[in-house]
Short mmCIF file of C-alpha atoms in Angstrom, two decimals:
data_model
loop_
_atom_site.label_atom_id
_atom_site.label_comp_id
_atom_site.label_asym_id
_atom_site.label_seq_id
_atom_site.Cartn_x
_atom_site.Cartn_y
_atom_site.Cartn_z
CA VAL D 1 19.10 -56.77 12.99
CA LYS D 2 22.09 -55.52 14.98
CA ALA D 3 22.47 -52.48 12.73
CA MET D 4 18.79 -51.62 13.07
CA ARG D 5 18.95 -51.89 16.86
CA ASP D 6 21.95 -49.61 17.05
CA ASP D 7 20.11 -47.18 14.87
CA LEU D 8 17.07 -47.32 17.15
CA HIS D 9 19.21 -46.96 20.24
CA VAL D 10 20.61 -43.68 18.94
CA LEU D 11 17.03 -42.41 18.90
CA THR D 12 16.84 -42.20 22.72
CA GLY D 13 17.79 -38.51 22.65
CA SER D 14 15.45 -37.49 19.85
CA TYR D 15 12.69 -39.54 21.47
CA VAL D 16 12.83 -37.74 24.83
CA LEU D 17 12.94 -34.37 23.05
CA ASP D 18 9.78 -35.28 21.07
CA ALA D 19 11.76 -34.81 17.87
CA VAL D 20 10.52 -38.04 16.28
CA SER D 21 7.47 -38.73 14.12
CA ASP D 22 4.48 -40.57 15.55
CA ALA D 23 5.44 -43.70 13.61
CA GLU D 24 9.00 -43.59 14.93
CA ARG D 25 7.74 -43.05 18.46
CA GLU D 26 5.57 -46.14 18.25
CA GLU D 27 8.38 -48.21 16.84
CA PHE D 28 10.79 -46.95 19.48
CA GLU D 29 8.36 -47.63 22.32
CA ARG D 30 7.97 -51.18 21.08
CA HIS D 31 11.75 -51.44 21.08
CA LEU D 32 11.94 -50.09 24.66
CA TYR D 33 9.89 -53.05 25.76
CA HIS D 34 12.75 -55.40 24.93
CA CYS D 35 15.71 -53.15 25.63
CA PRO D 36 16.39 -52.51 29.35
CA THR D 37 19.51 -50.50 28.49
CA CYS D 38 17.52 -48.15 26.28
CA GLU D 39 14.80 -47.83 28.89
CA ALA D 40 17.33 -46.87 31.57
CA GLU D 41 18.91 -44.35 29.26
CA VAL D 42 15.53 -42.88 28.35
CA ARG D 43 14.77 -42.35 32.03
CA GLY D 44 17.94 -40.41 32.65
CA LEU D 45 17.54 -38.35 29.50
CA ARG D 46 13.92 -37.62 30.30
CA GLU D 47 14.96 -36.19 33.64
CA THR D 48 17.59 -34.17 31.82
CA ALA D 49 15.01 -32.81 29.39
CA ALA D 50 12.84 -31.86 32.37
CA ARG D 51 15.72 -29.69 33.61
CA LEU D 52 15.67 -27.90 30.28
CA ALA D 53 12.01 -27.13 30.93
CA LEU D 54 12.58 -26.07 34.54
CA ALA D 55 15.25 -23.70 33.31
CA CYS D 56 12.74 -21.75 31.26
CA ALA D 57 9.99 -21.50 33.85
CA MET D 58 7.88 -18.36 33.51
CA THR D 59 5.13 -16.96 35.66
CA ALA D 60 1.90 -18.17 34.12
CA PRO D 61 -0.88 -15.60 33.54
CA ALA D 62 -2.73 -15.15 36.84
CA ARG D 63 -6.19 -15.91 35.39
CA MET D 64 -5.03 -19.39 34.39
CA GLU D 65 -5.10 -20.66 37.94
CA GLN D 66 -8.80 -20.03 38.55
CA GLN D 67 -9.67 -21.42 35.15
CA VAL D 68 -7.72 -24.63 35.65
CA LEU D 69 -8.91 -25.13 39.22
CA ALA D 70 -12.50 -24.58 38.14
CA ALA D 71 -12.06 -27.06 35.31
CA THR D 72 -10.90 -29.76 37.71
CA TYR D 73 -14.37 -29.74 39.28
CA ARG D 74 -15.87 -30.54 35.90
CA THR D 75 -13.31 -33.17 34.92
CA ARG D 76 -13.48 -36.82 35.77
CA GLN D 77 -10.15 -38.46 36.56
CA LEU D 78 -8.75 -41.60 34.98
CA PRO D 79 -8.66 -44.73 37.14
CA PRO D 80 -5.21 -46.15 37.95
CA LEU D 81 -3.70 -48.85 35.77
CA PRO D 82 -3.05 -52.24 37.35
CA ALA D 83 0.36 -52.62 39.04
CA ARG D 84 3.24 -52.65 36.64
CA ARG D 85 4.48 -56.06 35.70
CA SER D 86 8.08 -57.17 35.95
CA ARG D 87 10.04 -57.38 32.75
CA ARG D 88 9.67 -61.13 32.58
CA GLU D 89 5.93 -60.83 33.05
CA ARG D 90 5.78 -58.17 30.42
CA ARG D 91 7.53 -60.46 28.01
CA ARG D 92 4.86 -63.00 28.69
CA VAL D 93 2.32 -60.35 27.85
CA GLN D 94 4.12 -59.89 24.58
CA ALA D 95 3.83 -63.59 24.00
CA GLY D 96 0.10 -63.17 24.35
CA ARG D 97 -0.50 -65.15 27.52
CA ALA D 98 -1.72 -62.31 29.70
CA LEU D 99 -4.19 -60.97 27.20
CA PRO D 100 -7.30 -61.14 29.38
CA ARG D 101 -5.66 -58.75 31.84
CA ARG D 102 -4.82 -56.29 29.11
CA LEU D 103 -8.37 -56.47 27.92
CA ALA D 104 -9.50 -55.69 31.44
CA VAL D 105 -7.27 -52.62 31.43
CA LEU D 106 -8.82 -51.43 28.25
CA ALA D 107 -12.35 -52.16 29.29
CA ALA D 108 -11.78 -50.20 32.46
CA ALA D 109 -10.26 -47.31 30.62
CA ALA D 110 -12.71 -47.04 27.80
CA SER D 111 -16.41 -46.94 28.32
CA VAL D 112 -17.96 -50.23 27.43
CA ALA D 113 -20.08 -48.70 24.72
CA ALA D 114 -17.12 -47.07 23.06
CA ALA D 115 -15.08 -50.23 23.30
CA VAL D 116 -17.81 -52.22 21.68
CA ALA D 117 -18.31 -49.61 19.00
CA LEU D 118 -14.62 -49.67 18.26
CA GLY D 119 -14.16 -53.38 18.52
CA ILE D 120 -11.09 -52.61 20.59
CA THR D 121 -11.10 -55.94 22.36
CA GLU D 122 -10.75 -57.70 19.06
CA LEU D 123 -8.04 -55.28 17.97
CA THR D 124 -6.04 -55.87 21.09
CA ALA D 125 -6.12 -59.57 20.67
CA GLU D 126 -5.03 -59.34 17.09
CA HIS D 127 -2.47 -56.63 17.20
CA GLN D 128 -1.10 -56.49 20.71
CA LEU D 129 -1.57 -52.79 21.13
CA ASP D 130 1.04 -51.68 23.50
CA GLN D 131 0.10 -49.97 26.71
CA ALA D 132 1.02 -46.49 25.56
CA ARG D 133 -1.12 -46.74 22.49
CA ALA D 134 -3.99 -48.26 24.40
CA THR D 135 -3.80 -45.41 26.87
CA ALA D 136 -3.74 -42.85 24.09
CA ILE D 137 -6.76 -44.47 22.47
CA ALA D 138 -8.58 -44.69 25.79
CA ARG D 139 -7.88 -41.02 26.34
CA VAL D 140 -9.67 -40.13 23.14
CA VAL D 141 -12.63 -42.45 23.49
CA THR D 142 -13.22 -41.39 27.09
CA ALA D 143 -12.81 -37.67 26.41
CA PRO D 144 -15.86 -35.75 27.63
CA ASP D 145 -16.37 -34.32 24.16
CA ALA D 146 -15.75 -37.55 22.23
CA ARG D 147 -17.97 -37.89 19.16
CA VAL D 148 -18.55 -41.13 17.33
CA GLU D 149 -19.18 -41.40 13.59
CA THR D 150 -19.67 -44.68 11.78
CA ALA D 151 -20.07 -45.27 8.06
CA ARG D 152 -20.21 -48.24 5.73
CA THR D 153 -17.40 -48.37 3.22
CA SER D 154 -17.54 -49.22 -0.47
CA ALA D 155 -15.01 -51.97 0.33
CA GLY D 156 -17.53 -53.63 2.63
CA GLY D 157 -17.58 -53.47 6.42
CA SER D 158 -17.53 -50.19 8.27
CA VAL D 159 -15.26 -47.54 9.63
CA THR D 160 -15.68 -45.80 12.98
CA VAL D 161 -14.12 -42.50 13.98
CA VAL D 162 -14.11 -41.33 17.59
CA ALA D 163 -12.84 -37.77 17.78
CA SER D 164 -12.21 -35.30 20.57
CA ALA D 165 -12.05 -31.65 19.53
CA ALA D 166 -10.40 -30.75 22.84
CA LEU D 167 -7.64 -33.33 22.44
CA ARG D 168 -7.45 -32.73 18.68
CA GLU D 169 -7.14 -36.45 18.21
CA ALA D 170 -9.25 -39.09 16.55
CA VAL D 171 -9.22 -42.87 16.72
CA VAL D 172 -9.99 -44.53 13.40
CA SER D 173 -10.90 -48.18 13.30
CA THR D 174 -12.36 -50.48 10.72
CA SER D 175 -14.03 -53.81 10.73
CA GLY D 176 -15.13 -56.23 8.08
CA MET D 177 -13.48 -54.47 5.15
CA ALA D 178 -12.50 -56.63 2.19
CA SER D 179 -8.98 -57.99 2.56
CA LEU D 180 -6.55 -56.68 -0.04
CA PRO D 181 -3.83 -58.41 -2.08
CA SER D 182 -0.37 -57.98 -0.55
CA SER D 183 0.43 -55.30 -3.10
CA ARG D 184 -2.31 -53.01 -1.74
CA VAL D 185 -3.05 -51.37 1.61
CA TYR D 186 -5.77 -49.25 3.15
CA GLN D 187 -4.38 -45.80 3.93
CA VAL D 188 -6.08 -43.32 6.25
CA TRP D 189 -6.07 -39.59 5.49
CA VAL D 190 -6.89 -36.48 7.42
CA MET D 191 -8.53 -34.25 4.84
CA SER D 192 -8.66 -30.51 5.34
CA PRO D 193 -9.25 -27.62 2.95
CA SER D 194 -5.48 -27.40 2.44
CA GLY D 195 -5.20 -31.02 1.31
CA ALA D 196 -4.91 -34.59 2.56
CA ARG D 197 -2.31 -35.73 5.07
CA SER D 198 -1.57 -39.39 5.70
CA ALA D 199 -2.52 -40.68 9.13
CA GLY D 200 -0.93 -44.05 8.45
CA LEU D 201 -1.73 -47.45 7.07
CA MET D 202 -4.66 -49.43 8.38
CA HIS D 203 -3.71 -53.00 9.09
CA GLY D 204 -7.16 -54.01 10.20
CA GLY D 205 -6.52 -52.41 13.60
CA SER D 206 -7.02 -48.85 14.67
CA LEU D 207 -4.91 -45.76 14.55
CA LEU D 208 -4.64 -42.35 16.10
CA ALA D 209 -4.73 -39.23 14.00
CA ALA D 210 -4.13 -35.59 14.90
CA VAL D 211 -7.20 -33.71 13.74
CA ARG D 212 -8.77 -30.30 13.91
CA PRO D 213 -12.43 -29.40 13.87
CA GLY D 214 -13.74 -29.44 10.32
CA ASP D 215 -11.28 -32.09 9.13
CA ARG D 216 -12.59 -35.25 7.54
CA ILE D 217 -11.21 -38.76 7.68
CA GLY D 218 -10.88 -40.65 4.40
CA ILE D 219 -9.71 -44.15 3.57
CA THR D 220 -8.25 -45.10 0.19
CA VAL D 221 -6.70 -48.20 -1.35
CA GLU D 222 -3.04 -47.53 -2.15
CA PRO D 223 0.05 -49.47 -3.25
CA ALA D 224 1.81 -51.39 -0.45
CA GLY D 225 3.80 -49.01 1.74
CA GLY D 226 1.37 -46.18 1.18
CA THR D 227 1.67 -42.98 -0.84
CA ALA D 228 2.22 -39.31 -0.10
CA ARG D 229 -1.11 -38.27 -1.62
CA PRO D 230 -4.31 -40.24 -2.13
CA THR D 231 -4.37 -41.72 -5.63
CA THR D 232 -7.77 -43.44 -5.63
CA THR D 233 -11.33 -42.54 -4.75
CA PRO D 234 -11.89 -42.99 -1.00
CA VAL D 235 -13.87 -46.05 0.06
CA ALA D 236 -15.24 -43.93 2.89
CA VAL D 237 -15.17 -40.33 4.09
CA LEU D 238 -16.34 -39.29 7.56
CA PRO D 239 -16.55 -35.96 9.33
CA VAL D 240 -14.49 -35.53 12.49
CA MET G 1 24.88 -9.04 67.83
CA SER G 2 27.13 -11.36 65.96
CA ARG G 3 26.24 -12.50 62.49
CA PRO G 4 25.60 -16.15 63.19
CA GLU G 5 22.81 -15.20 65.59
CA ILE G 6 21.17 -13.03 63.00
CA ARG G 7 21.31 -15.89 60.58
CA GLN G 8 19.56 -18.11 63.04
CA LEU G 9 16.65 -15.72 63.08
CA GLN G 10 16.15 -16.00 59.33
CA PRO G 11 13.34 -18.34 58.36
CA GLU G 12 14.39 -21.60 56.86
CA PRO G 13 13.48 -21.74 53.19
CA ALA G 14 10.40 -23.90 52.82
CA PRO G 15 11.37 -27.38 51.61
CA PRO G 16 10.07 -28.08 48.11
CA PRO G 17 6.82 -30.02 48.34
CA ASP G 18 6.97 -33.72 47.58
CA LEU G 19 5.34 -33.69 44.17
CA ALA G 20 5.16 -37.45 43.89
CA ALA G 21 3.19 -37.71 47.14
CA LEU G 22 0.98 -34.79 46.12
CA LEU G 23 0.15 -36.48 42.82
CA GLY G 24 -0.95 -39.52 44.79
CA GLN G 25 -3.40 -37.32 46.68
CA VAL G 26 -4.50 -35.64 43.45
CA ALA G 27 -5.23 -39.06 41.98
CA ARG G 28 -7.71 -39.55 44.84
CA GLY G 29 -9.50 -36.36 43.88
CA ASP G 30 -7.85 -33.99 46.35
CA HIS G 31 -8.36 -30.46 44.99
CA GLN G 32 -6.19 -28.83 47.65
CA ALA G 33 -3.27 -31.07 46.79
CA PHE G 34 -3.81 -30.07 43.18
CA GLU G 35 -3.50 -26.40 44.09
CA LEU G 36 -0.04 -27.14 45.49
CA VAL G 37 0.85 -29.10 42.38
CA TYR G 38 -0.38 -26.19 40.30
CA ALA G 39 1.76 -23.74 42.27
CA GLU G 40 4.79 -25.90 41.70
CA LEU G 41 4.30 -26.82 38.04
CA SER G 42 2.40 -24.00 36.36
CA GLY G 43 5.58 -21.94 35.89
CA PRO G 44 7.68 -24.65 34.23
CA VAL G 45 4.68 -25.92 32.22
CA TYR G 46 3.79 -22.48 30.92
CA GLY G 47 7.45 -21.66 30.35
CA VAL G 48 8.25 -24.67 28.21
CA VAL G 49 5.02 -24.43 26.23
CA ARG G 50 5.65 -20.75 25.60
CA GLN G 51 9.23 -21.47 24.59
CA VAL G 52 8.01 -23.84 21.89
CA LEU G 53 4.85 -22.05 20.73
CA ARG G 54 5.89 -18.41 21.28
CA ASP G 55 2.33 -17.10 20.92
CA PRO G 56 1.14 -16.12 24.43
CA ALA G 57 -2.56 -16.81 23.84
CA GLN G 58 -1.92 -20.21 22.31
CA SER G 59 0.59 -21.04 25.04
CA GLU G 60 -1.92 -20.20 27.72
CA GLU G 61 -4.50 -22.44 26.10
CA VAL G 62 -2.11 -25.38 25.79
CA ALA G 63 -0.66 -24.88 29.30
CA GLN G 64 -4.20 -25.02 30.68
CA GLU G 65 -4.86 -28.26 28.81
CA VAL G 66 -1.64 -29.72 30.19
CA LEU G 67 -2.40 -28.78 33.79
CA LEU G 68 -5.87 -30.22 33.50
CA GLU G 69 -4.34 -33.35 31.98
CA ILE G 70 -2.14 -33.63 35.07
CA TRP G 71 -5.30 -33.56 37.20
CA ARG G 72 -7.00 -36.09 34.95
CA THR G 73 -4.17 -38.58 34.65
CA ALA G 74 -2.49 -38.22 38.07
CA SER G 75 -3.24 -41.89 38.77
CA ARG G 76 -1.03 -42.86 35.84
CA TYR G 77 2.08 -41.31 37.32
CA ASP G 78 4.42 -44.09 38.44
CA PRO G 79 7.13 -42.90 40.87
CA ASP G 80 9.28 -45.91 39.93
CA ARG G 81 9.65 -44.61 36.43
CA GLY G 82 10.89 -41.09 37.09
CA SER G 83 10.31 -37.83 38.92
CA ALA G 84 6.91 -36.20 39.05
CA ALA G 85 8.29 -33.05 37.43
CA ALA G 86 9.70 -35.04 34.51
CA TRP G 87 6.36 -36.82 34.07
CA ALA G 88 4.46 -33.53 33.98
CA LEU G 89 6.94 -31.68 31.79
CA THR G 90 7.01 -34.56 29.35
CA ILE G 91 3.26 -34.10 28.91
CA ALA G 92 3.73 -30.35 28.53
CA HIS G 93 6.46 -30.53 25.91
CA ARG G 94 4.67 -33.25 24.00
CA ARG G 95 1.45 -31.21 23.87
CA ALA G 96 3.29 -28.14 22.67
CA VAL G 97 5.02 -30.12 19.94
CA ASP G 98 1.73 -31.78 18.96
CA ARG G 99 0.28 -28.32 18.52
CA VAL G 100 3.20 -27.25 16.36
CA ARG G 101 2.82 -30.34 14.18
CA ALA G 102 -0.94 -29.85 13.84
CA GLU G 103 -0.25 -26.31 12.66
CA ASN G 104 2.42 -27.62 10.32
CA ALA G 105 -0.11 -29.90 8.75
CA CYS G 106 -2.04 -26.79 7.88
CA SER G 107 1.24 -25.55 6.38
CA ARG G 108 1.41 -22.38 8.41
CA ARG G 109 4.68 -23.03 10.15
CA GLU G 110 6.31 -24.68 7.17
CA GLN G 111 7.34 -21.31 5.82
CA LYS G 112 8.75 -20.36 9.18
CA ALA G 113 10.75 -23.58 9.24
CA ALA G 114 12.49 -22.49 6.06
CA GLU G 115 13.73 -19.33 7.72
CA PRO G 116 14.04 -19.99 11.43
CA GLU G 117 14.24 -17.15 13.84
CA PRO G 118 17.60 -16.99 15.56
CA ALA G 119 17.24 -19.27 18.55
CA GLU G 120 20.32 -18.08 20.43
CA ASP G 121 19.25 -16.50 23.62
CA ASP G 122 15.53 -16.86 23.79
CA VAL G 123 15.93 -18.87 26.92
CA ALA G 124 17.95 -16.28 28.76
CA GLU G 125 15.57 -13.58 27.65
CA THR G 126 12.49 -15.07 29.19
CA VAL G 127 13.95 -16.57 32.27
CA ALA G 128 14.71 -15.27 35.68
CA ALA G 129 18.20 -16.16 36.78
CA THR G 130 17.14 -19.27 38.62
CA LEU G 131 19.62 -21.74 39.94
CA GLU G 132 18.32 -24.33 37.52
CA HIS G 133 18.74 -21.93 34.66
CA GLN G 134 22.33 -21.19 35.58
CA ARG G 135 23.13 -24.85 35.87
CA VAL G 136 21.57 -25.66 32.49
CA ARG G 137 23.38 -22.71 30.97
CA ARG G 138 26.72 -23.81 32.35
CA CYS G 139 26.25 -27.37 31.17
CA MET G 140 25.09 -26.18 27.73
CA ASP G 141 28.37 -24.29 27.47
CA GLY G 142 30.17 -27.60 27.85
CA LEU G 143 28.61 -29.01 24.68
CA THR G 144 29.95 -28.78 21.17
CA GLY G 145 28.26 -26.17 18.99
CA LEU G 146 26.43 -28.80 16.98
CA GLN G 147 25.21 -30.65 20.07
CA ARG G 148 23.96 -27.43 21.61
CA GLU G 149 22.19 -26.18 18.50
CA SER G 150 20.60 -29.58 17.84
CA ILE G 151 19.21 -29.82 21.37
CA LYS G 152 17.97 -26.23 21.40
CA LEU G 153 16.23 -26.51 18.04
CA ALA G 154 14.66 -29.84 18.97
CA TYR G 155 13.57 -29.06 22.51
CA TYR G 156 13.01 -25.32 22.63
CA GLY G 157 12.21 -24.99 18.94
CA GLY G 158 9.93 -28.01 18.75
CA TYR G 159 11.54 -29.18 15.50
CA SER G 160 11.77 -32.84 14.50
CA TYR G 161 15.27 -34.22 14.04
CA PRO G 162 14.91 -34.28 10.23
CA GLN G 163 13.99 -30.58 10.38
CA VAL G 164 16.95 -29.93 12.67
CA ALA G 165 19.21 -31.73 10.20
CA LYS G 166 17.93 -29.54 7.40
CA LEU G 167 18.28 -26.33 9.39
CA LEU G 168 21.83 -27.16 10.38
CA GLY G 169 22.75 -28.63 7.00
CA VAL G 170 23.97 -31.95 8.41
CA ALA G 171 23.06 -35.60 7.86
CA LEU G 172 20.13 -37.18 9.71
CA GLY G 173 22.37 -39.69 11.46
CA THR G 174 24.63 -36.89 12.64
CA VAL G 175 21.77 -35.02 14.27
CA LYS G 176 20.45 -38.11 16.02
CA THR G 177 23.90 -38.86 17.40
CA ARG G 178 24.62 -35.26 18.43
CA ILE G 179 21.29 -34.94 20.25
CA ARG G 180 21.92 -38.14 22.16
CA ASP G 181 25.57 -37.42 22.96
CA GLY G 182 24.75 -33.87 23.98
CA LEU G 183 21.93 -34.95 26.28
CA ILE G 184 24.11 -37.60 27.88
CA ARG G 185 26.74 -34.94 28.52
CA MET G 186 24.08 -32.65 29.99
CA ARG G 187 22.83 -35.46 32.19
CA ASP G 188 26.30 -36.13 33.56
CA CYS G 189 27.09 -32.44 33.95
CA MET G 190 23.88 -31.78 35.90
CA GLU G 191 24.37 -34.97 37.88
CA VAL G 192 20.92 -36.22 37.05
CA THR G 193 20.30 -39.49 38.81
CA TRP G 194 17.61 -41.84 37.63
#
């Protein structure tokens, strides 16, 4: 465990430079929850990275200003999150005691219809989505251009995809699919004309995938740990 | 007239606006406050996005998305967790990198990754000689070659650390360590306090 933590700690730099994969980012953010030293270091390094950005400031094209300002009049703002909890309280959240509050956060962030469609409340209870992920998911499901697709799967149950073309992100969630032996997993793919790219393993929860218009989402049954390319016929394929 | 008197007549430089306070107003739907935020952040946002994406049209599109995202999520900025500029520029860099990765998935940039353009002085080329730029430059000079290249490829190039490792022909662990050590050195050199 010690070795793994050291290894994760070294990731602070790559994390603030966005040089990690989505999976590593999630793992690292979970780690940050328990590691005050890492969190403090991340703060300092984030400010440092911001200096790197400030150092390459350029005058933006003049037309941008009017376009952005005009867009603000058409764009609804996100409500604030509840006050941040102290570390001890957060740990309690981890232990699952403050769940109703987290559900309230999610319900406020996501529209009720979308939350129900996604079964997010259930997901949160089961999988303790961390705040960052919940926010990312809420961002997609509340996007003005969010589109919802649901399909039954050949493994029973259904899969729902909420996608935002503007954000180029989709939230994939499943419910009621047949449980698999421990040697098999459901793997989610983003399928485009150039091939299929793994969006991660579905552990009965939901996951975020980077998508582009015209992509499709597919789910296959694969050996535990997942594969680089789909090796079986998808149990479901949905448009984005 | 003696010089000191002339100096007194010069206007004081306007103090930089308090971005954190402005974001609070933006979160309450204040469009005028947002104009000030825009004036302050559009340059760095566009600059960093452009640095990563290179293509002006694409950079403009992404920078617009980022600035609108700042409007949309202003209520999520927490002053206890860092400066407003760092919050905004984190969104900007992340969006730019997301765009690079999305393109990668469509295998367009993969070929480019095999033969990277020389990254040396892109920064200097595009940038006015701002104070911040000089400071970053000076502190960059204090890094080892490997630290400097790793940080530049990761941040300005938008490469993942495994890609950086491949480009520089060093082990994964080495790159992770060099990026962290280099950033820590930069932080101390620039006297970043957070």
